[in-house]
Short mmCIF file of C-alpha atoms and ligand atoms in Angstrom, two decimals:
data_model
loop_
_atom_site.label_atom_id
_atom_site.label_comp_id
_atom_site.label_asym_id
_atom_site.label_seq_id
_atom_site.Cartn_x
_atom_site.Cartn_y
_atom_site.Cartn_z
CA MET A 1274 -77.75 23.14 -1.02
CA PRO A 1275 -79.70 26.30 -0.59
CA ASN A 1276 -78.12 29.22 -2.64
CA THR A 1277 -80.00 32.10 -1.39
CA ASN A 1278 -78.22 35.38 -1.86
CA PRO A 1279 -78.38 36.91 1.54
CA LYS A 1280 -78.53 40.82 1.97
CA SER A 1281 -75.35 41.84 3.57
CA ILE A 1282 -76.09 44.17 6.27
CA SER A 1283 -72.43 45.42 6.53
CA SER A 1284 -68.95 44.17 5.11
CA ASN A 1285 -67.19 44.48 8.53
CA GLN A 1286 -69.50 46.09 10.88
CA THR A 1287 -72.00 44.55 12.95
CA GLU A 1288 -74.63 46.11 15.15
CA ASP A 1289 -72.50 45.32 18.33
CA PRO A 1290 -69.68 47.94 18.71
CA ALA A 1291 -67.76 45.89 21.15
CA PHE A 1292 -67.54 42.86 18.76
CA ASN A 1293 -66.78 45.34 15.95
CA SER A 1294 -63.71 46.71 17.80
CA ILE A 1295 -62.34 43.34 18.72
CA ALA A 1296 -63.09 42.15 15.19
CA GLU A 1297 -61.13 45.08 13.91
CA HIS A 1298 -58.01 44.39 15.97
CA LEU A 1299 -57.89 40.63 15.86
CA PRO A 1300 -55.24 39.10 13.51
CA GLY A 1301 -56.90 37.18 10.53
CA MET A 1302 -60.34 37.08 9.07
CA ILE A 1303 -63.28 36.45 11.09
CA TYR A 1304 -66.16 35.30 8.88
CA ARG A 1305 -69.90 34.29 8.97
CA ILE A 1306 -70.95 32.45 5.81
CA GLN A 1307 -73.56 30.60 4.50
CA ASN A 1308 -73.21 26.76 4.41
CA ASN A 1309 -73.27 26.27 0.67
CA ALA A 1310 -70.70 25.64 -2.09
CA ASP A 1311 -69.83 29.24 -2.52
CA TRP A 1312 -69.80 30.06 1.04
CA ASN A 1313 -71.57 33.24 0.51
CA THR A 1314 -70.34 35.67 2.91
CA LEU A 1315 -72.60 37.13 5.73
CA TYR A 1316 -69.79 38.98 7.53
CA LEU A 1317 -66.08 39.43 7.04
CA SER A 1318 -63.83 41.43 9.41
CA LYS A 1319 -61.43 44.10 8.40
CA GLY A 1320 -58.46 41.67 8.61
CA THR A 1321 -59.80 40.08 5.11
CA TYR A 1322 -57.85 42.64 3.35
CA GLU A 1323 -54.48 41.76 4.88
CA LEU A 1324 -55.05 37.99 4.53
CA THR A 1325 -56.30 37.91 1.13
CA GLY A 1326 -55.66 41.18 -0.70
CA TYR A 1327 -59.34 41.85 -1.06
CA THR A 1328 -61.41 43.99 0.95
CA ALA A 1329 -64.19 42.65 2.79
CA GLU A 1330 -66.57 44.57 0.56
CA GLU A 1331 -65.14 43.13 -2.68
CA LEU A 1332 -65.59 39.56 -1.45
CA MET A 1333 -69.07 40.42 -0.28
CA SER A 1334 -70.24 42.07 -3.46
CA GLU A 1335 -71.81 40.15 -6.12
CA GLU A 1336 -69.26 41.04 -8.69
CA GLY A 1337 -66.42 40.18 -6.47
CA PRO A 1338 -65.03 36.67 -6.20
CA THR A 1339 -66.62 34.28 -3.78
CA LEU A 1340 -64.74 33.03 -0.59
CA ALA A 1341 -64.80 29.46 -1.93
CA SER A 1342 -63.00 30.48 -5.08
CA LEU A 1343 -60.11 31.70 -3.11
CA ILE A 1344 -59.37 28.19 -2.06
CA VAL A 1345 -56.67 26.46 -3.99
CA ALA A 1346 -58.39 24.05 -6.26
CA GLU A 1347 -56.36 20.93 -5.04
CA ASP A 1348 -57.55 21.92 -1.49
CA TYR A 1349 -61.22 22.60 -2.12
CA ASP A 1350 -62.58 19.08 -1.95
CA ARG A 1351 -60.67 18.25 1.28
CA VAL A 1352 -61.82 21.56 2.81
CA TRP A 1353 -65.54 20.84 1.94
CA LEU A 1354 -65.53 17.31 3.02
CA GLU A 1355 -63.79 18.15 6.34
CA GLY A 1356 -65.98 21.00 6.96
CA GLN A 1357 -69.23 19.22 6.20
CA THR A 1358 -68.25 16.18 8.33
CA ALA A 1359 -67.76 18.50 11.45
CA ILE A 1360 -70.92 20.44 10.67
CA LYS A 1361 -73.00 17.25 10.49
CA LEU A 1362 -71.50 15.96 13.58
CA GLU A 1363 -72.30 19.36 15.13
CA GLN A 1364 -68.54 19.65 15.96
CA PRO A 1365 -66.08 22.58 15.56
CA TYR A 1366 -63.71 22.13 12.77
CA GLU A 1367 -60.08 22.97 12.17
CA ILE A 1368 -58.77 22.94 8.54
CA THR A 1369 -55.36 23.85 7.07
CA HIS A 1370 -55.40 24.76 3.38
CA ARG A 1371 -54.12 26.99 0.82
CA ILE A 1372 -55.75 30.19 -0.68
CA ASN A 1373 -54.91 32.25 -3.64
CA THR A 1374 -54.59 35.95 -2.84
CA LYS A 1375 -55.40 38.74 -4.86
CA SER A 1376 -51.71 39.38 -5.88
CA GLY A 1377 -51.62 35.69 -7.06
CA GLU A 1378 -49.66 34.43 -4.11
CA GLN A 1379 -50.50 31.22 -2.42
CA LYS A 1380 -50.84 31.51 1.41
CA TRP A 1381 -51.39 28.69 4.10
CA VAL A 1382 -54.28 29.35 6.15
CA LEU A 1383 -55.89 27.87 9.30
CA SER A 1384 -59.73 27.90 9.29
CA LYS A 1385 -61.28 27.19 12.82
CA GLY A 1386 -65.07 27.55 13.28
CA GLN A 1387 -68.45 25.88 13.78
CA ALA A 1388 -71.92 25.98 12.29
CA LYS A 1389 -74.99 27.20 14.03
CA TYR A 1390 -78.62 27.96 13.07
CA THR A 1391 -79.82 31.54 12.91
CA THR A 1392 -82.16 33.79 11.29
CA GLU A 1393 -80.99 37.06 12.84
CA TYR A 1394 -79.62 38.56 9.60
CA TYR A 1395 -82.72 38.11 7.60
CA GLU A 1396 -84.72 41.22 7.51
CA ASN A 1397 -87.52 39.28 5.76
CA SER A 1398 -89.29 38.22 8.90
CA GLU A 1399 -91.16 35.60 6.91
CA ALA A 1400 -88.00 33.56 6.93
CA THR A 1401 -88.92 31.23 9.66
CA ILE A 1402 -86.64 28.26 8.77
CA PRO A 1403 -83.36 28.96 10.69
CA GLU A 1404 -80.53 29.32 8.38
CA LEU A 1405 -77.35 27.26 8.99
CA VAL A 1406 -74.49 29.63 9.06
CA VAL A 1407 -70.78 29.09 9.75
CA GLU A 1408 -68.81 31.26 11.96
CA GLY A 1409 -65.15 31.14 12.30
CA ILE A 1410 -61.75 32.81 11.68
CA LEU A 1411 -59.14 32.42 9.06
CA LEU A 1412 -55.52 32.65 10.34
CA ASP A 1413 -52.40 33.27 8.22
CA ILE A 1414 -50.16 30.26 9.15
CA ASN A 1415 -48.04 30.67 5.87
CA LEU A 1416 -44.71 31.26 7.78
CA GLN A 1417 -45.33 28.42 10.18
CA LYS A 1418 -46.44 26.27 7.35
CA GLU A 1419 -43.34 27.06 5.27
CA THR A 1420 -41.03 26.35 8.28
CA GLU A 1421 -42.81 23.02 8.91
CA ILE A 1422 -42.41 21.98 5.28
CA ALA A 1423 -38.86 23.21 5.28
CA LEU A 1424 -38.30 21.17 8.25
CA LEU A 1425 -40.07 18.14 6.82
CA ASN A 1426 -37.98 18.36 3.63
CA SER A 1427 -34.78 18.73 5.56
CA GLU A 1428 -35.84 15.75 7.73
CA LYS A 1429 -36.53 13.75 4.51
CA ARG A 1430 -33.05 14.73 3.28
CA PHE A 1431 -31.37 13.75 6.37
CA ARG A 1432 -33.52 10.52 6.41
CA LYS A 1433 -32.10 9.76 2.73
CA ILE A 1434 -28.69 10.39 3.76
CA VAL A 1435 -28.91 8.27 6.78
CA ASP A 1436 -30.60 5.34 4.95
CA GLY A 1437 -28.22 5.87 2.20
CA SER A 1438 -25.04 5.53 4.50
CA LEU A 1439 -23.21 2.25 4.30
CA GLU A 1440 -22.83 2.54 8.10
CA GLY A 1441 -25.65 1.22 10.31
CA ILE A 1442 -27.11 3.57 12.63
CA LEU A 1443 -28.63 2.89 16.02
CA ILE A 1444 -29.95 5.25 18.64
CA HIS A 1445 -31.10 3.32 21.81
CA ARG A 1446 -32.09 4.53 25.28
CA ASP A 1447 -31.96 1.72 27.98
CA TRP A 1448 -31.35 -0.83 24.97
CA GLN A 1449 -34.69 0.09 23.37
CA PRO A 1450 -34.04 1.33 19.78
CA VAL A 1451 -35.61 4.98 19.25
CA PHE A 1452 -33.99 5.17 15.90
CA ILE A 1453 -32.29 3.01 13.30
CA ASN A 1454 -31.49 3.19 9.65
CA LYS A 1455 -31.88 0.97 6.72
CA SER A 1456 -28.36 -0.30 6.66
CA LEU A 1457 -28.50 -1.50 10.18
CA VAL A 1458 -31.73 -3.51 9.18
CA LYS A 1459 -29.96 -5.03 6.22
CA MET A 1460 -26.70 -5.52 8.28
CA LEU A 1461 -28.47 -7.69 10.80
CA GLY A 1462 -30.45 -9.53 8.28
CA TYR A 1463 -33.94 -8.47 9.04
CA ASP A 1464 -36.50 -7.53 6.49
CA SER A 1465 -37.96 -4.34 7.99
CA ASP A 1466 -37.28 -1.75 10.70
CA GLU A 1467 -40.44 -2.99 12.68
CA GLN A 1468 -38.74 -6.35 13.31
CA ILE A 1469 -35.99 -4.48 15.14
CA TYR A 1470 -38.30 -1.99 16.95
CA ASN A 1471 -40.30 -5.04 17.98
CA LEU A 1472 -37.19 -6.79 19.58
CA ASP A 1473 -37.36 -6.91 23.50
CA SER A 1474 -34.06 -5.37 23.70
CA MET A 1475 -31.27 -4.30 21.45
CA SER A 1476 -28.93 -6.43 23.58
CA SER A 1477 -30.52 -9.37 21.81
CA ILE A 1478 -28.43 -8.62 18.67
CA ILE A 1479 -25.30 -9.03 20.78
CA ALA A 1480 -23.59 -12.40 20.79
CA ALA A 1481 -24.25 -13.86 24.36
CA HIS A 1482 -20.71 -13.99 25.50
CA GLU A 1483 -20.14 -9.98 24.52
CA ARG A 1484 -23.30 -8.91 26.18
CA GLU A 1485 -21.78 -8.25 29.70
CA ARG A 1486 -18.82 -6.26 28.07
CA LEU A 1487 -20.96 -3.94 26.00
CA LYS A 1488 -23.53 -3.48 28.79
CA ALA A 1489 -20.56 -2.31 31.16
CA TYR A 1490 -19.29 0.12 28.25
CA ALA A 1491 -22.91 1.69 27.97
CA GLN A 1492 -23.30 1.93 31.70
CA ALA A 1493 -19.97 3.53 32.25
CA ARG A 1494 -20.59 5.99 29.40
CA LEU A 1495 -23.85 7.04 30.86
CA GLU A 1496 -22.11 7.53 34.22
CA GLY A 1497 -19.69 9.83 32.71
CA GLU A 1498 -16.76 7.20 33.22
CA LYS A 1499 -14.13 5.98 30.96
CA ALA A 1500 -15.57 3.72 28.19
CA PRO A 1501 -14.00 2.98 24.76
CA ASN A 1502 -15.67 4.77 21.88
CA ASN A 1503 -14.40 2.60 19.14
CA TYR A 1504 -14.32 -1.10 19.60
CA GLU A 1505 -15.19 -4.41 17.67
CA PHE A 1506 -17.86 -6.85 18.92
CA GLU A 1507 -19.60 -10.00 17.63
CA ALA A 1508 -23.20 -9.42 16.82
CA LEU A 1509 -26.00 -12.04 16.18
CA HIS A 1510 -27.23 -11.96 12.54
CA ASN A 1511 -30.82 -12.82 12.22
CA ASP A 1512 -30.05 -16.11 10.35
CA GLY A 1513 -28.05 -17.11 13.53
CA SER A 1514 -24.61 -16.46 12.27
CA ILE A 1515 -22.02 -14.30 14.01
CA ARG A 1516 -21.01 -10.98 12.44
CA CYS A 1517 -18.01 -9.08 13.34
CA LEU A 1518 -19.15 -5.26 13.75
CA GLU A 1519 -16.89 -2.39 14.51
CA VAL A 1520 -18.90 0.32 16.23
CA GLU A 1521 -18.37 4.20 17.34
CA SER A 1522 -20.46 5.01 20.25
CA SER A 1523 -21.27 8.29 21.88
CA LEU A 1524 -23.95 10.02 24.04
CA MET A 1525 -26.61 12.27 22.34
CA ASP A 1526 -29.53 14.11 23.15
CA TRP A 1527 -32.79 12.51 21.49
CA LYS A 1528 -35.83 14.26 21.93
CA GLY A 1529 -34.77 15.87 25.25
CA GLU A 1530 -33.21 12.79 26.91
CA THR A 1531 -29.76 11.16 26.78
CA ALA A 1532 -29.54 8.17 24.45
CA ILE A 1533 -26.60 6.31 22.99
CA LEU A 1534 -25.65 6.89 19.33
CA SER A 1535 -23.98 3.99 17.71
CA THR A 1536 -22.47 3.79 14.11
CA LEU A 1537 -21.76 0.21 12.98
CA ILE A 1538 -19.64 -1.05 10.21
CA ASP A 1539 -19.68 -5.00 9.27
CA ARG A 1540 -16.04 -6.14 9.16
CA THR A 1541 -16.78 -9.71 9.00
CA GLU A 1542 -15.55 -10.05 5.30
CA LYS A 1543 -12.42 -7.88 5.96
CA LYS A 1544 -11.64 -10.15 8.95
CA ARG A 1545 -12.15 -13.22 6.96
CA ALA A 1546 -9.91 -11.79 4.23
CA ILE A 1547 -7.15 -11.05 6.80
CA VAL A 1548 -7.37 -14.46 8.38
CA GLN A 1549 -7.43 -16.08 4.84
CA ALA A 1550 -4.46 -13.95 3.68
CA GLU A 1551 -2.54 -14.91 6.92
CA ASN A 1552 -3.35 -18.61 6.28
CA GLN A 1553 -2.16 -18.34 2.77
CA ARG A 1554 0.94 -16.48 3.83
CA GLN A 1555 1.73 -19.23 6.30
CA GLN A 1556 1.01 -21.96 3.73
CA LEU A 1557 3.32 -20.25 1.31
CA ALA A 1558 6.06 -19.87 3.83
CA HIS A 1559 5.73 -23.45 4.53
CA ILE A 1560 5.92 -24.35 0.92
CA ASN A 1561 8.94 -22.05 0.41
CA ARG A 1562 10.63 -23.83 3.51
CA LEU A 1563 10.00 -27.14 1.85
CA ASN A 1564 11.04 -25.93 -1.36
CA MET A 1565 14.41 -24.51 0.27
CA PHE A 1566 14.78 -27.85 2.06
CA GLY A 1567 14.49 -29.67 -1.14
CA GLU A 1568 16.71 -27.42 -3.08
CA MET A 1569 19.18 -27.55 -0.38
CA SER A 1570 19.09 -31.35 -0.12
CA ALA A 1571 19.41 -31.66 -3.76
CA GLY A 1572 22.08 -29.03 -3.88
CA ILE A 1573 24.22 -30.93 -1.18
CA ALA A 1574 23.55 -34.21 -3.27
CA HIS A 1575 24.80 -32.45 -6.33
CA GLU A 1576 27.69 -30.65 -5.06
CA LEU A 1577 29.02 -33.59 -3.01
CA ASN A 1578 28.59 -35.73 -6.17
CA GLN A 1579 31.63 -33.99 -7.76
CA PRO A 1580 34.20 -34.50 -4.76
CA LEU A 1581 33.13 -37.94 -3.97
CA THR A 1582 33.63 -39.00 -7.65
CA ALA A 1583 36.82 -37.44 -7.64
CA ILE A 1584 37.76 -39.44 -4.25
CA VAL A 1585 36.68 -42.65 -5.75
CA ASN A 1586 38.56 -42.09 -9.04
CA ARG A 1587 41.72 -41.19 -7.13
CA CYS A 1588 41.36 -43.91 -4.84
CA ALA A 1589 41.03 -46.50 -7.64
CA ALA A 1590 44.22 -44.83 -9.48
CA ALA A 1591 46.14 -44.87 -6.21
CA ARG A 1592 45.23 -48.66 -5.69
CA ASN A 1593 46.51 -49.40 -9.40
CA ARG A 1594 49.56 -47.80 -8.75
CA ILE A 1595 50.17 -49.50 -5.54
CA ASN A 1596 49.35 -52.84 -7.21
CA SER A 1597 51.75 -52.21 -10.09
CA GLU A 1598 54.98 -53.98 -10.40
CA GLN A 1599 56.79 -50.67 -9.76
CA PRO A 1600 54.57 -48.65 -7.50
CA ASN A 1601 55.05 -44.96 -8.32
CA LEU A 1602 54.70 -43.68 -4.80
CA GLU A 1603 54.99 -40.05 -5.82
CA LYS A 1604 51.84 -40.34 -7.84
CA VAL A 1605 50.22 -42.34 -5.03
CA LYS A 1606 51.21 -39.49 -2.68
CA GLU A 1607 49.58 -36.83 -5.23
CA ALA A 1608 46.39 -39.00 -5.35
CA LEU A 1609 46.24 -38.89 -1.50
CA ILE A 1610 46.66 -35.32 -1.34
CA SER A 1611 44.11 -34.87 -3.94
CA ILE A 1612 41.57 -37.22 -2.09
CA GLN A 1613 42.35 -35.20 1.13
CA GLU A 1614 41.58 -31.97 -0.71
CA GLN A 1615 38.22 -33.37 -2.11
CA ALA A 1616 37.38 -34.79 1.29
CA GLN A 1617 37.96 -31.29 2.71
CA ARG A 1618 36.02 -29.56 0.00
CA SER A 1619 33.08 -32.12 0.87
CA GLY A 1620 33.38 -31.04 4.49
CA ASP A 1621 33.29 -27.30 3.53
CA ILE A 1622 30.20 -27.83 1.17
CA ILE A 1623 28.25 -29.48 3.91
CA SER A 1624 29.20 -27.07 6.76
CA ASN A 1625 28.53 -24.06 4.30
CA MET A 1626 25.14 -25.51 3.68
CA ARG A 1627 24.56 -26.18 7.44
CA GLU A 1628 25.55 -22.50 7.98
CA MET A 1629 22.97 -21.44 5.29
CA VAL A 1630 20.04 -23.29 7.16
CA LYS A 1631 21.23 -22.03 10.33
CA THR A 1632 21.37 -18.32 9.50
CA LYS A 1633 19.79 -18.32 6.27
CA GLN A 1634 22.86 -16.14 5.25
CA SER A 1635 26.30 -17.10 3.59
CA LYS A 1636 29.55 -15.81 4.86
CA LYS A 1637 30.33 -12.99 2.88
CA GLN A 1638 33.78 -11.48 2.73
CA GLU A 1639 36.16 -9.66 0.25
CA ILE A 1640 37.16 -12.12 -2.48
CA ASP A 1641 39.55 -12.07 -5.21
CA ILE A 1642 37.79 -13.76 -8.22
CA ALA A 1643 41.20 -14.51 -9.80
CA GLU A 1644 42.15 -16.71 -6.85
CA ILE A 1645 38.88 -18.53 -7.29
CA ILE A 1646 39.18 -19.08 -10.92
CA HIS A 1647 42.83 -20.49 -10.47
CA PHE A 1648 41.46 -22.92 -7.79
CA CYS A 1649 38.65 -24.08 -10.02
CA ILE A 1650 40.97 -24.61 -13.13
CA THR A 1651 43.69 -26.53 -10.95
CA PHE A 1652 40.67 -28.55 -9.56
CA ILE A 1653 39.26 -29.49 -12.90
CA LYS A 1654 42.68 -30.17 -14.61
CA THR A 1655 42.87 -33.32 -12.42
CA GLU A 1656 39.74 -34.77 -14.32
CA GLY A 1657 40.65 -36.84 -17.18
CA PHE A 1658 38.13 -35.22 -19.55
CA PHE A 1659 39.90 -31.82 -19.54
CA LYS A 1660 43.20 -33.35 -20.61
CA ASN A 1661 41.67 -33.28 -24.17
CA THR A 1662 40.27 -29.95 -23.92
CA SER A 1663 41.93 -26.61 -24.56
CA ILE A 1664 41.48 -24.51 -21.45
CA THR A 1665 42.00 -20.65 -21.84
CA THR A 1666 41.68 -18.21 -18.92
CA ASN A 1667 41.39 -14.37 -19.74
CA VAL A 1668 41.45 -12.77 -16.18
CA THR A 1669 41.93 -8.97 -16.31
CA GLU A 1670 44.95 -8.03 -14.01
CA ASN A 1671 44.19 -6.22 -10.87
CA LEU A 1672 40.51 -6.91 -10.75
CA PRO A 1673 38.63 -5.00 -7.97
CA LYS A 1674 37.65 -7.35 -4.99
CA VAL A 1675 33.92 -8.43 -4.78
CA ILE A 1676 32.18 -9.21 -1.69
CA GLY A 1677 30.72 -12.79 -1.60
CA ASP A 1678 31.03 -16.15 -0.20
CA PRO A 1679 34.08 -17.80 -1.90
CA ILE A 1680 32.74 -21.40 -1.67
CA GLN A 1681 29.50 -20.34 -3.04
CA ILE A 1682 31.23 -18.62 -5.99
CA GLN A 1683 33.56 -21.51 -6.48
CA GLN A 1684 30.44 -23.61 -6.87
CA VAL A 1685 28.94 -21.57 -9.38
CA ILE A 1686 31.92 -21.56 -11.62
CA LEU A 1687 32.61 -25.22 -11.08
CA ASN A 1688 28.99 -25.87 -12.08
CA LEU A 1689 29.22 -23.82 -15.24
CA ILE A 1690 32.58 -25.72 -16.21
CA HIS A 1691 31.03 -29.04 -15.42
CA ASN A 1692 27.92 -28.17 -17.68
CA SER A 1693 30.40 -27.17 -20.51
CA ARG A 1694 32.27 -30.29 -20.07
CA ASP A 1695 28.93 -32.37 -20.49
CA ALA A 1696 28.02 -30.17 -23.31
CA MET A 1697 31.35 -31.09 -25.10
CA GLN A 1698 31.03 -34.85 -24.47
CA GLY A 1699 30.03 -35.49 -28.11
CA VAL A 1700 32.43 -33.07 -29.51
CA LYS A 1701 35.69 -34.32 -31.18
CA ASN A 1702 38.87 -33.85 -28.87
CA ASN A 1703 40.46 -31.07 -31.03
CA ASP A 1704 37.23 -29.04 -30.96
CA ARG A 1705 36.79 -28.90 -27.34
CA HIS A 1706 37.62 -25.29 -26.24
CA LEU A 1707 36.70 -23.82 -22.72
CA THR A 1708 37.49 -20.26 -21.97
CA ILE A 1709 37.09 -18.92 -18.54
CA SER A 1710 37.34 -14.96 -18.34
CA ALA A 1711 36.92 -12.24 -15.65
CA ILE A 1712 36.72 -8.67 -16.85
CA ASN A 1713 36.09 -5.36 -15.06
CA HIS A 1714 32.63 -4.87 -16.65
CA ASP A 1715 32.27 -1.28 -15.32
CA ASP A 1716 33.03 0.72 -12.24
CA HIS A 1717 30.68 -1.31 -10.25
CA GLU A 1718 30.96 -4.72 -11.25
CA ILE A 1719 33.01 -7.58 -12.68
CA GLN A 1720 31.72 -10.18 -15.18
CA VAL A 1721 32.90 -13.71 -15.28
CA SER A 1722 32.10 -15.95 -18.15
CA VAL A 1723 32.38 -19.54 -19.06
CA SER A 1724 32.20 -20.40 -22.64
CA ASP A 1725 32.52 -23.62 -24.45
CA SER A 1726 32.22 -25.22 -27.92
CA GLY A 1727 29.55 -27.80 -27.03
CA THR A 1728 26.19 -28.65 -28.53
CA GLY A 1729 24.54 -25.53 -27.42
CA ILE A 1730 21.08 -24.71 -25.99
CA SER A 1731 17.96 -25.11 -27.90
CA GLN A 1732 14.89 -22.76 -27.60
CA LYS A 1733 13.05 -25.58 -25.97
CA VAL A 1734 15.68 -26.32 -23.44
CA GLU A 1735 16.19 -22.46 -22.92
CA SER A 1736 12.71 -21.96 -21.80
CA GLU A 1737 13.20 -24.39 -18.65
CA LEU A 1738 16.92 -23.85 -18.15
CA TYR A 1739 16.72 -22.45 -14.76
CA GLN A 1740 13.96 -24.61 -13.30
CA SER A 1741 14.83 -26.86 -10.40
CA PHE A 1742 15.00 -30.71 -11.38
CA PHE A 1743 15.23 -29.58 -15.20
CA THR A 1744 17.61 -31.85 -17.03
CA THR A 1745 18.49 -33.33 -20.37
CA LYS A 1746 21.23 -35.49 -19.12
CA LYS A 1747 20.81 -39.37 -18.05
CA ASP A 1748 22.19 -38.90 -14.66
CA GLY A 1749 21.67 -35.06 -14.33
CA MET A 1750 19.65 -33.72 -11.46
CA GLY A 1751 18.73 -30.38 -13.00
CA MET A 1752 19.60 -28.34 -9.78
CA GLY A 1753 23.07 -26.74 -10.99
CA LEU A 1754 21.68 -23.75 -12.79
CA SER A 1755 18.92 -23.18 -10.39
CA ILE A 1756 21.14 -23.05 -7.53
CA CYS A 1757 23.94 -20.79 -9.39
CA ARG A 1758 21.16 -18.32 -10.18
CA THR A 1759 19.87 -18.34 -6.64
CA ILE A 1760 23.54 -17.84 -5.40
CA ILE A 1761 24.36 -15.04 -7.87
CA THR A 1762 20.85 -13.26 -7.28
CA ALA A 1763 21.79 -13.37 -3.42
CA HIS A 1764 25.19 -11.79 -4.29
CA LYS A 1765 23.22 -8.99 -6.06
CA GLY A 1766 24.54 -9.95 -9.34
CA ARG A 1767 22.84 -11.53 -12.54
CA LEU A 1768 23.56 -14.74 -14.25
CA TRP A 1769 22.52 -15.39 -18.11
CA PHE A 1770 23.69 -17.27 -21.14
CA SER A 1771 24.24 -16.30 -24.72
CA ARG A 1772 25.02 -18.51 -28.01
CA ASN A 1773 28.37 -18.36 -29.46
CA ALA A 1774 28.91 -17.39 -32.90
CA GLN A 1775 30.72 -20.45 -34.04
CA GLN A 1776 29.59 -23.10 -31.50
CA GLY A 1777 28.32 -23.58 -28.01
CA VAL A 1778 27.31 -21.06 -25.52
CA THR A 1779 28.69 -18.77 -22.94
CA PHE A 1780 27.29 -18.30 -19.44
CA ARG A 1781 28.00 -14.90 -17.75
CA PHE A 1782 27.33 -13.62 -14.36
CA THR A 1783 28.20 -10.21 -12.68
CA LEU A 1784 29.11 -9.48 -9.04
CA PRO A 1785 29.16 -5.92 -7.59
CA THR A 1786 32.68 -4.78 -6.63
CA VAL A 1787 33.58 -3.50 -3.12
P1 LIG B 787 22.12 -30.77 -14.64
O1 LIG B 787 23.56 -30.33 -15.14
O2 LIG B 787 22.05 -31.53 -13.65
O3 LIG B 787 21.27 -31.07 -16.10
P2 LIG B 787 21.60 -27.79 -14.86
O4 LIG B 787 20.54 -26.97 -14.09
O5 LIG B 787 22.98 -27.65 -14.44
O6 LIG B 787 21.25 -29.33 -14.35
O7 LIG B 787 21.58 -27.86 -16.31
C1 LIG B 787 20.23 -27.97 -16.98
C2 LIG B 787 20.31 -28.24 -18.46
O8 LIG B 787 20.75 -27.17 -19.01
C3 LIG B 787 21.34 -29.32 -18.59
O9 LIG B 787 20.76 -30.67 -18.51
C4 LIG B 787 21.50 -29.06 -20.22
O10 LIG B 787 20.44 -29.33 -20.93
C5 LIG B 787 21.46 -27.44 -20.23
N1 LIG B 787 22.84 -26.99 -20.04
C6 LIG B 787 23.38 -26.25 -19.03
N2 LIG B 787 24.58 -25.77 -19.60
C7 LIG B 787 24.86 -26.07 -20.73
C8 LIG B 787 25.87 -25.81 -21.55
N3 LIG B 787 26.96 -25.27 -21.23
N4 LIG B 787 25.67 -26.27 -22.92
C9 LIG B 787 24.68 -26.82 -23.25
N5 LIG B 787 23.56 -27.32 -22.34
C10 LIG B 787 23.61 -26.72 -21.28
#
């Protein structure tokens, strides 16, 4: 590349006054330079100073910096290459790059120009070879470029937010996507944006049976008619499966034309979880019904067992008396009354259970616990076993009434007494003690207890005590305590047991007072 040092005829004056005037008033820096690596200047307009901070004279003097040295180092090679390529092709160039100004500030400039052959500035007439000079203008585009960069950065930030969003975003016009984000690509099971942009129509991501509905919504929205903004629809995943998407749609302006903006959330898993939970709930309800049915049937059998046994025993006793040489009709009458009572009781138990099944609620009323205890003691005294057992009752006088179902409370007390009886089977006659108490526990509840001197309850038995069908008895059903607890809990009370200091155990339950 030639590196002749031309004689500058003027820094910012040519021989043409009209050109000088125009050049003086034009913004930017008009230049004529040699096409060499330093771009030695042949002419620079006045605007040089405003653009670079150097006067035209400074840049044209031998001591001053070369024009090339003003170009930011990172941009230099590109500027050179683009410039030389245009020059070779004899075409104008247009290059955007940065320069360092005298004050050390970097500025974006646009360099526009073209190369041409000339000899006109060489006073040395011997120079016959035409010189290749480059003429052009350098314009300050710093503000524009900074705005452009800021816009680009803001777009990058916006894109990052949009792509980072969990929601799928789709902007479409006439079902052609004009914008989609990464979440949508992922949500629909595609590998890249292009695959979606290349679809014939966005309607192909909608399950066939949904297309008409969604197209009608879009049409209505575009025509300014009523259309739902938020709805669910079934979409076609790339793997062929159906996904349930929730969408929020609205109109927007996209590059000067109306488009539809849709944000989408995949609700498939949530829906599946809801359906699963509902199925489980139904299954559980079914199991519960079965359990309740099982508990009730076992309960009926258990409860009926007592009166029926009593009836059988009473019948046998009455027959024996009638068959004896001197039948004691009074005793037979007693037995018949008892049989009638037991039969009545059986009927009550059954109708009570039936009522429970029908309404799932028992008949609650104000009850006097002392009366119920009295009934239970009269009832058990007819059983032979208790003839050899000391029975004590400790019922506080004027106990407040409780709200409950008298037959159910009777059932609980009788169950506890019968468990005591069974626990005392192996105990000698004189050591069998049964105590039934009822006290005013506090202002809000009374406490009933059944205490025995039986074999007691081991730790092992205790751990399973209230489980349905748990029994340690040969003929036991293991339903008594579980039913007792169910009944007492339904009465908003508590049932528990404790070991006696001497022997046996005490079962207690509370009932809220009226
Ligand atoms: P079942 O009487 O049919 O066995 P329960 O649920 O009423 O059913 O009682 C379960 C088990 O609890 C009994 O088999 C027995 O082992 C134990 N149990 C209940 N009450 C007493 C008690 N008062 N003393 C000792 N063990 C008892």
